[in-house]
Tab-separated table of C-alpha atoms in Angstrom:
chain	number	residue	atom	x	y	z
A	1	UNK	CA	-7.536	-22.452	-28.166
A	2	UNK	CA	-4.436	-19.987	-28.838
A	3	UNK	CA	-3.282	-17.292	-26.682
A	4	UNK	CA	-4.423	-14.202	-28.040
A	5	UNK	CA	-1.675	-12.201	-29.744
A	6	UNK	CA	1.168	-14.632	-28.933
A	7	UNK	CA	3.779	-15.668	-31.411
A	8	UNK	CA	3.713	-19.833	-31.924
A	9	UNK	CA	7.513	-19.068	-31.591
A	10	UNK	CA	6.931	-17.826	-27.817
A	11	UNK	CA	4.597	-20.838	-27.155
A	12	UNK	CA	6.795	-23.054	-24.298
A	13	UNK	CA	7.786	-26.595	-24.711
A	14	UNK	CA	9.356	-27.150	-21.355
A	15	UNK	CA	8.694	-29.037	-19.038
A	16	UNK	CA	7.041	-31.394	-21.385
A	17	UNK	CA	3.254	-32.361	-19.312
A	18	UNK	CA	2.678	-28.682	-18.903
A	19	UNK	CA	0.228	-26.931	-21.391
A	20	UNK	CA	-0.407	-23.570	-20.648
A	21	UNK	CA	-3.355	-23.004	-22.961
A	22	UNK	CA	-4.618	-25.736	-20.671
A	23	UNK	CA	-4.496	-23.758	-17.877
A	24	UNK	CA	-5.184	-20.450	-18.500
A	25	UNK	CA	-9.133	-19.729	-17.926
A	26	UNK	CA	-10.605	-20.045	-21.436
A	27	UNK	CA	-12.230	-16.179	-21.144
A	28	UNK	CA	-8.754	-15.284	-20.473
A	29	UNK	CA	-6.998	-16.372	-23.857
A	30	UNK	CA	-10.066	-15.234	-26.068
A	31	UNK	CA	-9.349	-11.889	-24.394
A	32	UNK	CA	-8.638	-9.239	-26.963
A	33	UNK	CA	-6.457	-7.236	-24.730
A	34	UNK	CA	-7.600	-3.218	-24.137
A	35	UNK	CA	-4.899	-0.820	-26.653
A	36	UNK	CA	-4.026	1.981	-24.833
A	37	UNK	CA	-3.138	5.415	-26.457
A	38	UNK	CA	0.529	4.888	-25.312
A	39	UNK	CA	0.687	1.273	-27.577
A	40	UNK	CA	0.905	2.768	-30.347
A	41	UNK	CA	2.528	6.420	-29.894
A	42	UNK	CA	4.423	7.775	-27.422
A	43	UNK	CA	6.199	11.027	-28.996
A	44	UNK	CA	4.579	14.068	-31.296
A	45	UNK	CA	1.908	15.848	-30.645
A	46	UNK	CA	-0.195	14.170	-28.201
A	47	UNK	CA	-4.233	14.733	-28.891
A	48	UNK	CA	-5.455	11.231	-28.784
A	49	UNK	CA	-5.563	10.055	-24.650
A	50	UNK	CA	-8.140	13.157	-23.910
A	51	UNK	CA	-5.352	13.909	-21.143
A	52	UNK	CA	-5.093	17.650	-19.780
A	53	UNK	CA	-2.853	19.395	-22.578
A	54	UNK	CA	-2.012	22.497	-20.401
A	55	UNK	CA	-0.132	20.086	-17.692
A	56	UNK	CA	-0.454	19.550	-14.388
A	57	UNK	CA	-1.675	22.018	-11.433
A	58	UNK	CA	0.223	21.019	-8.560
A	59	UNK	CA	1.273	23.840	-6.759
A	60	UNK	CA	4.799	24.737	-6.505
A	61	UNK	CA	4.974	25.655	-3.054
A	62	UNK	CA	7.097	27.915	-0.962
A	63	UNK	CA	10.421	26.314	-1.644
A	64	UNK	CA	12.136	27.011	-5.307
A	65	UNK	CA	15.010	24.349	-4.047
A	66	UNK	CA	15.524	21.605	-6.573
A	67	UNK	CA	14.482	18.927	-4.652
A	68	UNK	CA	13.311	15.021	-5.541
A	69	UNK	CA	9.758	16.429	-5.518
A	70	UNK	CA	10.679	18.543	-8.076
A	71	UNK	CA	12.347	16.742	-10.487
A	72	UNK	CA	9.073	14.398	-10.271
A	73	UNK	CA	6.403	17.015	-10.701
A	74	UNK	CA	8.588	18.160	-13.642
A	75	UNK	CA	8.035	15.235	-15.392
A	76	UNK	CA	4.836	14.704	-17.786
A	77	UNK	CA	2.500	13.855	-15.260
A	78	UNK	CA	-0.596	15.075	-17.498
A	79	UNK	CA	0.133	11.928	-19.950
A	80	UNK	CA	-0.472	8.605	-19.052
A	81	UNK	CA	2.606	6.677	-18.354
A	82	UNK	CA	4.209	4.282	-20.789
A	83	UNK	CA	2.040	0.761	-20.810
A	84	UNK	CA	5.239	-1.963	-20.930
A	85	UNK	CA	8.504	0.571	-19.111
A	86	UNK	CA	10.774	-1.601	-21.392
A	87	UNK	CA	14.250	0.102	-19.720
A	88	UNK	CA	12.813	-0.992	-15.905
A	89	UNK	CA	12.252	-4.847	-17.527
A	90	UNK	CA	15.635	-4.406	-19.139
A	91	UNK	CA	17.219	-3.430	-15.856
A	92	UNK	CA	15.627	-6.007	-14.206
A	93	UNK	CA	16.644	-8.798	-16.409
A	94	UNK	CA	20.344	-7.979	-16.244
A	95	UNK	CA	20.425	-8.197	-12.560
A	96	UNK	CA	18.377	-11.413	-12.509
A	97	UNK	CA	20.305	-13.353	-15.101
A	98	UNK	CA	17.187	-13.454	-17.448
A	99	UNK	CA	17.677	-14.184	-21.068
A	100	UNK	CA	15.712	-10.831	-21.639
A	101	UNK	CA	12.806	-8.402	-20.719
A	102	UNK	CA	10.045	-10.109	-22.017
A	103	UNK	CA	10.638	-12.538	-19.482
A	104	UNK	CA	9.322	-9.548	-16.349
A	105	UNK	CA	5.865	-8.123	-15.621
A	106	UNK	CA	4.983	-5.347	-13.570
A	107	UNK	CA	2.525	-5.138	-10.879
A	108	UNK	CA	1.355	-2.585	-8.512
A	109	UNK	CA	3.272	-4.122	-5.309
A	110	UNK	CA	3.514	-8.084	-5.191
A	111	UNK	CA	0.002	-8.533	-4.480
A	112	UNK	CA	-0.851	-7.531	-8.048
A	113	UNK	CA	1.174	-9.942	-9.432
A	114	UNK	CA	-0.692	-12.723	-7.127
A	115	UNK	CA	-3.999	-11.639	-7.768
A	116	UNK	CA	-3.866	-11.293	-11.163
A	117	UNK	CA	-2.142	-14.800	-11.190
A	118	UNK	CA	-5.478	-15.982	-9.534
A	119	UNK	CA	-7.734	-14.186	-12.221
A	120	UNK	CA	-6.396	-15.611	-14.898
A	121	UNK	CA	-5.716	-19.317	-13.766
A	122	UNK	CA	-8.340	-20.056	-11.711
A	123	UNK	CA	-11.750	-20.388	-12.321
A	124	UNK	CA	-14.375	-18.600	-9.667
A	125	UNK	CA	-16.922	-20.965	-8.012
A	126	UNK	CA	-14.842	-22.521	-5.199
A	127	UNK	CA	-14.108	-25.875	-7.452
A	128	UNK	CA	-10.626	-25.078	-8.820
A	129	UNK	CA	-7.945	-24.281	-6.019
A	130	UNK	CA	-4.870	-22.918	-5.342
A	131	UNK	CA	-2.612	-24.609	-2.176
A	132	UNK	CA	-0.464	-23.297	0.006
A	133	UNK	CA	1.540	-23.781	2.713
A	134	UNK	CA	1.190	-22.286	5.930
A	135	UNK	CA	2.310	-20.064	7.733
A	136	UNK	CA	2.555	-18.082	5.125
A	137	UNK	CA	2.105	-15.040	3.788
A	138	UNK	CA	-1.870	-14.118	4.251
A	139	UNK	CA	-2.428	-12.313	1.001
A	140	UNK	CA	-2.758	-16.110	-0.862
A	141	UNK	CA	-6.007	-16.532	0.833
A	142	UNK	CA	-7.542	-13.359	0.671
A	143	UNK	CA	-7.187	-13.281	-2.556
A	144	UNK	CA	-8.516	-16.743	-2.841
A	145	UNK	CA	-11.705	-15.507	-0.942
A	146	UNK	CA	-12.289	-12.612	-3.199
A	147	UNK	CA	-11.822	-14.660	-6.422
A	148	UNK	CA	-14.074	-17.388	-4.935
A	149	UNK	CA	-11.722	-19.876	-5.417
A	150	UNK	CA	-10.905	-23.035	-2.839
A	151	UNK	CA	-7.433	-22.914	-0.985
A	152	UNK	CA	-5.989	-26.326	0.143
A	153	UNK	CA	-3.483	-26.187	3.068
A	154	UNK	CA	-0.210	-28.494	3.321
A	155	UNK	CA	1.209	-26.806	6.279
A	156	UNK	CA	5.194	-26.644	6.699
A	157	UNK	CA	6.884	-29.307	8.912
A	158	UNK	CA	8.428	-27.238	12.218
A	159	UNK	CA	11.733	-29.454	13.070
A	160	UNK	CA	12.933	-28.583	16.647
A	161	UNK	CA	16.406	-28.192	16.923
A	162	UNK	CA	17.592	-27.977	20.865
A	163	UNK	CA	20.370	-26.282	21.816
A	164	UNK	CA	21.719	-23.774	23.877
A	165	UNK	CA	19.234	-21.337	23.304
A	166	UNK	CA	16.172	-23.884	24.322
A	167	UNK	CA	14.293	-25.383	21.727
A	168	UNK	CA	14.077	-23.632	18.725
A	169	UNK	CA	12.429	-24.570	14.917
A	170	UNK	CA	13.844	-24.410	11.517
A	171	UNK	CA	10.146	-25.005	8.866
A	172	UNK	CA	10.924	-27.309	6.365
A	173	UNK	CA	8.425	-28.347	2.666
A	174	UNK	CA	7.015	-31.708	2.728
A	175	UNK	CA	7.288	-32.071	-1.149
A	176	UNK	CA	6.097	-35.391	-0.456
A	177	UNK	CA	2.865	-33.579	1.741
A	178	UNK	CA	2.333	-31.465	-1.317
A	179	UNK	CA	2.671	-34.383	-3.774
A	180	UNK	CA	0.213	-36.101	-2.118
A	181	UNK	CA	-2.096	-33.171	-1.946
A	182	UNK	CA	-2.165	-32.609	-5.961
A	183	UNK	CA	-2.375	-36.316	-5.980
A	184	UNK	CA	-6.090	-36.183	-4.380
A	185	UNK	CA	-6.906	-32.927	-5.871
A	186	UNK	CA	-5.802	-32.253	-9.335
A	187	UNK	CA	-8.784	-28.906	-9.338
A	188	UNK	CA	-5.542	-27.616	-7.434
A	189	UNK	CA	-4.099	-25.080	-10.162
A	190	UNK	CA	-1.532	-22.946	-8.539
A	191	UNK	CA	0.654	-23.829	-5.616
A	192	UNK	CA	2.116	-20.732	-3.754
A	193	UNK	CA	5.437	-20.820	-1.909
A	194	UNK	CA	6.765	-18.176	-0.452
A	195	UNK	CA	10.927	-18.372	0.087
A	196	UNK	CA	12.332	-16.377	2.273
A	197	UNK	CA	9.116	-16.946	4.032
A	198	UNK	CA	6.883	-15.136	5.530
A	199	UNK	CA	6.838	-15.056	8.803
A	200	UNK	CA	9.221	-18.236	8.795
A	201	UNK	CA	12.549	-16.516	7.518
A	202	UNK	CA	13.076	-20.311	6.005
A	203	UNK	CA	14.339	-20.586	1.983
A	204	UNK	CA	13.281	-23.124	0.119
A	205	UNK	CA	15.822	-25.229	-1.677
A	206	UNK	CA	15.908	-25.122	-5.592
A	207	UNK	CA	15.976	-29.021	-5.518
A	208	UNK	CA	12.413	-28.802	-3.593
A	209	UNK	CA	11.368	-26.461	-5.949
A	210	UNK	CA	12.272	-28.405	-8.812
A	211	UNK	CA	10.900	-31.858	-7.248
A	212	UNK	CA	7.326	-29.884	-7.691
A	213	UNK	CA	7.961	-28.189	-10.594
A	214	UNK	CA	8.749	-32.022	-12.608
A	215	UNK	CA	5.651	-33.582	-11.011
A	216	UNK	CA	3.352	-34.799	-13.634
A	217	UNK	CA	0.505	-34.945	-12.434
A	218	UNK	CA	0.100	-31.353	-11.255
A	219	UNK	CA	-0.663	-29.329	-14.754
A	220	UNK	CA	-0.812	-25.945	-13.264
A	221	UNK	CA	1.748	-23.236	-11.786
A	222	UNK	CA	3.983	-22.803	-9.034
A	223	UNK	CA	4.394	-19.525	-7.406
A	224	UNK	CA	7.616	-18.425	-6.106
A	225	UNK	CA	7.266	-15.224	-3.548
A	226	UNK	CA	10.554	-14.318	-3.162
A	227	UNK	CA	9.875	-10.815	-1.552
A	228	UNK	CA	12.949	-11.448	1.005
A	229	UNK	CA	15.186	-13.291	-1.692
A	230	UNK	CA	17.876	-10.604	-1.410
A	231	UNK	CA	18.795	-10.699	2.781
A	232	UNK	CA	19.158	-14.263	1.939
A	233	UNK	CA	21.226	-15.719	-0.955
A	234	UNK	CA	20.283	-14.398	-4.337
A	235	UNK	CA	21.786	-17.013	-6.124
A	236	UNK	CA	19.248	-19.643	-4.486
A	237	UNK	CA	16.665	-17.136	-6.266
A	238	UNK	CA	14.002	-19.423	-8.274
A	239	UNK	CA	14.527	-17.056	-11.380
A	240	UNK	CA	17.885	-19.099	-12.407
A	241	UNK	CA	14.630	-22.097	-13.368
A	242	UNK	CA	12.232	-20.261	-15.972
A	243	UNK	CA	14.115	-20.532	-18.380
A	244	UNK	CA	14.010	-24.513	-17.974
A	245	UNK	CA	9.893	-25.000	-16.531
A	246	UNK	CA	7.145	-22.625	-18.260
A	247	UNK	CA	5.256	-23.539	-15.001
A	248	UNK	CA	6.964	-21.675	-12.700
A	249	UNK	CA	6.177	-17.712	-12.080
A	250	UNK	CA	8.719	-15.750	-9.206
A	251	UNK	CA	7.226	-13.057	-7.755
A	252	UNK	CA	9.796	-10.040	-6.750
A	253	UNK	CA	8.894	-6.785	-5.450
A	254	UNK	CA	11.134	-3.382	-4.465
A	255	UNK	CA	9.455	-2.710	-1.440
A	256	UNK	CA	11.841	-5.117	0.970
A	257	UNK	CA	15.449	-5.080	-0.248
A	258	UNK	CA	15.354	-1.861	-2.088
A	259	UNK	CA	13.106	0.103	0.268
A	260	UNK	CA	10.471	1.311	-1.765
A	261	UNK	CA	7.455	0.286	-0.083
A	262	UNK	CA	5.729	3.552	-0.556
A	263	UNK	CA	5.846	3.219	-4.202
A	264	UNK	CA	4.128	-0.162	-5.290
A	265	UNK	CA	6.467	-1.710	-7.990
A	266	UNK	CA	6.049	-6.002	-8.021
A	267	UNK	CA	7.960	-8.234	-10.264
A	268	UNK	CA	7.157	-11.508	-12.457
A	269	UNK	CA	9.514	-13.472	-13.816
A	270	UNK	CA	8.283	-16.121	-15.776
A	271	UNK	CA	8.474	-17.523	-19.424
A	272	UNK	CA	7.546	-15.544	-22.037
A	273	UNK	CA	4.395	-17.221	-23.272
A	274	UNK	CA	3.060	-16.223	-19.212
A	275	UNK	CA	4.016	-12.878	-18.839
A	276	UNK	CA	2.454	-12.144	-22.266
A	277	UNK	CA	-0.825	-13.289	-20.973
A	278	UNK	CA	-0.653	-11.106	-17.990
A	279	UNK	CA	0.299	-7.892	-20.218
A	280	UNK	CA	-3.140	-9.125	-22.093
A	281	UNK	CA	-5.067	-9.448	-18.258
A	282	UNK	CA	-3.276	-6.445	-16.552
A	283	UNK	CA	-5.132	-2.660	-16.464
A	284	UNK	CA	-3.913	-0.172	-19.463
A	285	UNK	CA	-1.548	1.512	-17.194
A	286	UNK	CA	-0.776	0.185	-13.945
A	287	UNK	CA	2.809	1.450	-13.275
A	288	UNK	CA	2.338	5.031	-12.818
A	289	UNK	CA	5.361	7.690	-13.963
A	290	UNK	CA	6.832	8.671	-10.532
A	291	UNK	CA	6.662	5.046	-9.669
A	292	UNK	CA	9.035	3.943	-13.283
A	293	UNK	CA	11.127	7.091	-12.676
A	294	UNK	CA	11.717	6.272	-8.971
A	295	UNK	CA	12.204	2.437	-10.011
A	296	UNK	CA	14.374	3.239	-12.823
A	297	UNK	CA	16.670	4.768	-9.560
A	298	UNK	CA	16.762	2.618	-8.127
A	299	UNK	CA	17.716	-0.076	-10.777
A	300	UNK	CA	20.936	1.884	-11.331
A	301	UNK	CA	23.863	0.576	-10.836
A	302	UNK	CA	24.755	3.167	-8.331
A	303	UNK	CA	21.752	2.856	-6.402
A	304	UNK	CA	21.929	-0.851	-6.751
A	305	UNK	CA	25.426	-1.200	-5.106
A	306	UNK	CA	23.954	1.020	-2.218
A	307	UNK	CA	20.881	-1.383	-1.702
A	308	UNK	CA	23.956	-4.189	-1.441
A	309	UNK	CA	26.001	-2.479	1.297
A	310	UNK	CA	22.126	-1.689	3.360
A	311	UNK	CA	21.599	-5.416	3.192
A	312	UNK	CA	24.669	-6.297	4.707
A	313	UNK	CA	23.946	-3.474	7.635
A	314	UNK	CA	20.608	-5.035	8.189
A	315	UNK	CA	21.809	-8.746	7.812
A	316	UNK	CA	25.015	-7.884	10.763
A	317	UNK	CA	22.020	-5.809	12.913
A	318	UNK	CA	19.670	-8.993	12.541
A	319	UNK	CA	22.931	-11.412	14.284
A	320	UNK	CA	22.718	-8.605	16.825
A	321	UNK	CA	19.156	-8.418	17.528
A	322	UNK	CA	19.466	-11.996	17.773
A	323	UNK	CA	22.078	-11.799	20.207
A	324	UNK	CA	20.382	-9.135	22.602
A	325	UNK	CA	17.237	-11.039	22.408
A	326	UNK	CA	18.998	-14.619	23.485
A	327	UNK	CA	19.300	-12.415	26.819
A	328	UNK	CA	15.809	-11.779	27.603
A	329	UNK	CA	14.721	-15.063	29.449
A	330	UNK	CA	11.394	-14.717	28.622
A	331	UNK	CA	11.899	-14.872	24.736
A	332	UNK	CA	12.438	-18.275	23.611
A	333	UNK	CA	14.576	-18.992	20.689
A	334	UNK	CA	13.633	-17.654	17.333
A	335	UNK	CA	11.860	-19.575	14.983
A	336	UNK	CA	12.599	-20.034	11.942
A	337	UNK	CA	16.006	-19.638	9.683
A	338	UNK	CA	16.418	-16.093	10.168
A	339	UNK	CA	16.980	-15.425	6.234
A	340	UNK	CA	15.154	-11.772	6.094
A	341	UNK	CA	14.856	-8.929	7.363
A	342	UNK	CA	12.433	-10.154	9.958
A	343	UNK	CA	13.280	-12.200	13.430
A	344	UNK	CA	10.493	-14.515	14.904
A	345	UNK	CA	10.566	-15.164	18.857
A	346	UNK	CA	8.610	-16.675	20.927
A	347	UNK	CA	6.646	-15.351	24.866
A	348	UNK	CA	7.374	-17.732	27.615
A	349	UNK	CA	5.891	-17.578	30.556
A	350	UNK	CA	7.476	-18.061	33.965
A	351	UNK	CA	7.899	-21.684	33.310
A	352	UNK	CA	9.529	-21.057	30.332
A	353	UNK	CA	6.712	-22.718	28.113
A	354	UNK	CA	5.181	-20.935	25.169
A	355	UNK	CA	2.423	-17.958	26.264
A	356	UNK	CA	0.085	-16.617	23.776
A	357	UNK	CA	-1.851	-14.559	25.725
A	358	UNK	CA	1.104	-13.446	27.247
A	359	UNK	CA	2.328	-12.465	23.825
A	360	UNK	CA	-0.817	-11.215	22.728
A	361	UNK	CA	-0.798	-8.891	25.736
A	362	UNK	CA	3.488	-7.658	25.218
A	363	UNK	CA	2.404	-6.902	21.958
A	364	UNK	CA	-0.170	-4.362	22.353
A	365	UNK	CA	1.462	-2.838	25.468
A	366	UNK	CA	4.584	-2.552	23.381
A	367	UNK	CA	2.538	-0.846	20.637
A	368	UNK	CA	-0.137	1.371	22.588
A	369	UNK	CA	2.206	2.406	25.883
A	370	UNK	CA	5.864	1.718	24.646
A	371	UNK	CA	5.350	3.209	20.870
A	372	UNK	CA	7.623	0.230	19.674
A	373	UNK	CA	5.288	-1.789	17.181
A	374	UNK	CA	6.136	-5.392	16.220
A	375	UNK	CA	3.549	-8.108	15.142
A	376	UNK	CA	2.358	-10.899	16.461
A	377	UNK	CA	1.900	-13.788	15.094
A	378	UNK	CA	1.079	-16.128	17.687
A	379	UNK	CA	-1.634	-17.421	16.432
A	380	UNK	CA	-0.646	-18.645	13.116
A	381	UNK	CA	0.402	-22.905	12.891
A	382	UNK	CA	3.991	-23.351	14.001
A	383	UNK	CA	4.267	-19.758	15.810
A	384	UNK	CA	2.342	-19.948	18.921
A	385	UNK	CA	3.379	-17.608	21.059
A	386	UNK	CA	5.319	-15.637	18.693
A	387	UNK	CA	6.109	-11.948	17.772
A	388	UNK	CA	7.706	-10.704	14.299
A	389	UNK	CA	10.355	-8.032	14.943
A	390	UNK	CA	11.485	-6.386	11.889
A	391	UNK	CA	15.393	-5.438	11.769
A	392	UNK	CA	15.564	-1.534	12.500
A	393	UNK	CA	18.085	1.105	12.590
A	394	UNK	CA	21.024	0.297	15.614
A	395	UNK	CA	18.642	2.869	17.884
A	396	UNK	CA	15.769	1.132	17.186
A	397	UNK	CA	17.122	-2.403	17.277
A	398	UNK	CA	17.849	-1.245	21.124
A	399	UNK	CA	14.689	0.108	21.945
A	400	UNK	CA	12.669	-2.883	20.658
A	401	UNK	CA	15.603	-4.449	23.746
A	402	UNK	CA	15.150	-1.857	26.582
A	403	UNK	CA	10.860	-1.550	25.835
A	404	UNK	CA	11.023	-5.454	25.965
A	405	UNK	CA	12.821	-5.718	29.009
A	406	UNK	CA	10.601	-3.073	31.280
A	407	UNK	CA	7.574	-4.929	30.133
A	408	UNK	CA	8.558	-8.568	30.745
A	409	UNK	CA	9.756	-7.299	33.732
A	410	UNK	CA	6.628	-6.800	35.218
């Protein structure tokens, strides 16, 4: 079976025991892909979307200043918003190193990206799978559960590393754990890894990657979350590979490093042939206007240079943080590599030995009588007894201290 609407020049050939027709659910590729009003036209006289032709009715308020607000609600928010936002993709390949733009997709935040991966790989029923490797990032499995599909877990080696700070952890991929796994499983079609993790702050080497990625006997697709990729080292970024395995997607996102959580933009970089099925999957219009105009933004060059000189900021305040919280005796050393924008510590208790309830308890005191909110994670393999503490501003970064301190203190 073909992929619907795909050139045979766009079909990959590398790396050679991967067949993506082969993996794709069959439904998938005979899908004749919904054309939007916007696929066709985009400039003229606009009568065939049925969209409100007198424009929108969103009050101007009591302000006439030309604010950000403005300039969005002056845009044409009563048409629907361009289906493929070709100058975002552009952008977006120059600053990965891509070949081009048909190499990106865009998703409504990250988790788009990962559940639409799902939809169109794996097949419902619970007997096809997708592994991962925890702890990890908990959106893998909940969007396992809701596709009804099986998740297989090859859990990340902790390695204790003792030192001055007590005994601390660096998580490590057993490629040879996860070889084994697709080895006595091959219903296993995707395998998720998330780099920067999340919560481990650990990157996962390119070589690792790659070790996977050449495996013949697993015919499906490895996931690269690389959500945190930029407060580590970009150049270890998985993107530099698609060009060289058709079996690898990396899954980017603007909410982290560029700090546009609010408005829901993911990236996937993958080969061609992939991202075209996705376009074919994805809903008519899933990036709405504000979102591409605020994107676009923040893709300048400008605004990119800015995000640069925030990272560093955050990256110097997360040696800090590290530093103040090496004073507390009752937070063990962090766990983890420490390679986002994200710390991992450890509760101890007076015998300095790991204490979940203890850091179950910090937590929502912290939260509920402090107002400083961090997570815990104490719960999770590898993290007993541990809280996440995102990196703040300098005056929050020293709260998170002083609110620490009075509670341990009791």
């Amino acid at each position: 079976m073909t992929i619907h609407g795909l050139s045979k020049s766009l079909y990959p050939t590398k790396p050679a025991h991967f067949n993506l027709e082969s993996i794709i659910r069959p439904n998938i590729l005979a899908l004749h892909p919904y054309r939007c009003a916007r696929d066709d036209y985009s400039e003229g006289i606009l009568l065939d979307a049925n969209e409100n032709s007198l424009g929108h009715s969103i009050h101007p308020g009591e302000t006439t200043k030309n604010t950000e607000l403005d300039e969005i609600e002056e845009l044409d928010l009563h048409r629907y918003p361009s289906p493929s936002h070709e100058p975002i993709k552009s952008r977006i390949a120059d600053i990965r190193n891509l070949p081009g733009p048909e190499h990106v997709f865009l998703g409504v935040g990250s988790d788009e990206v990962i559940d639409l991966l799902i939809r169109i790989i794996v097949k419902p029923g619970g007997e096809e799978k997708i592994l991962i490797t925890p702890p990890t990032y908990g959106m893998y499995s909940v969007c396992a559960q809701i596709n009804d599909v099986g998740v297989v877990k090859v859990p990340l080696e902790l390695e204790p590393i003792h030192g001055e700070g007590g005994e601390n952890g660096r998580f490590s991929l057993r490629v040879d754990k996860v070889k084994e796994a697709i080895n006595a499983d091959p219903s296993i079609k995707i395998i998720f890894l998330c780099s920067p993790g999340n919560p481990t702050g650990t990157t996962i080497t390119l070589s690792s990657i790659k070790q996977i990625l050449d495996c013949e006997r697993f015919k499906g697709v490895v996931i690269v979350d690389e959500a945190y990729i930029d407060f580590a080292n970009p150049s270890a970024s998985a993107a530099s590979l698609v060009s060289e395995y058709a079996n690898l997607c990396v899954a980017q996102t603007l909410s982290k490093s560029f700090g546009l959580a609010a408005i829901r933009l993911g990236i996937a970089i993958a080969h061609p042939a992939l991202i075209h099925v996705l376009n074919n999957a994805k809903a008519p219009y899933n990036i709405s206007t504000p979102t591409a105009y605020l994107a676009l933004r923040a893709l300048s060059p400008e605004s990119f240079s800015l995000k640069r000189n925030k990272i560093a900021i955050l990256n110097a305040s997360r040696v800090k943080l590290l530093q103040s919280l090496s004073t507390i005796s009752a937070i063990g050393a962090p766990i983890g590599a420490n390679e986002a924008n994200f710390v991992m510590v450890p509760v101890l208790d007076k015998n300095g030995k790991k204490d979940t309830d203890r850091a179950l308890a910090i937590y929502k005191i912290l939260a509920e009588e402090k107002g400083v909110v961090v997570r815990f994670r104490g719960k999770e393999a590898g993290c007993e007894a541990c809280l996440r503490i995102t990196i703040g501003t300098e005056e929050e970064n020293g709260m998170v201290i002083e609110k620490l301190k009075e509670v341990l203190a009791n």
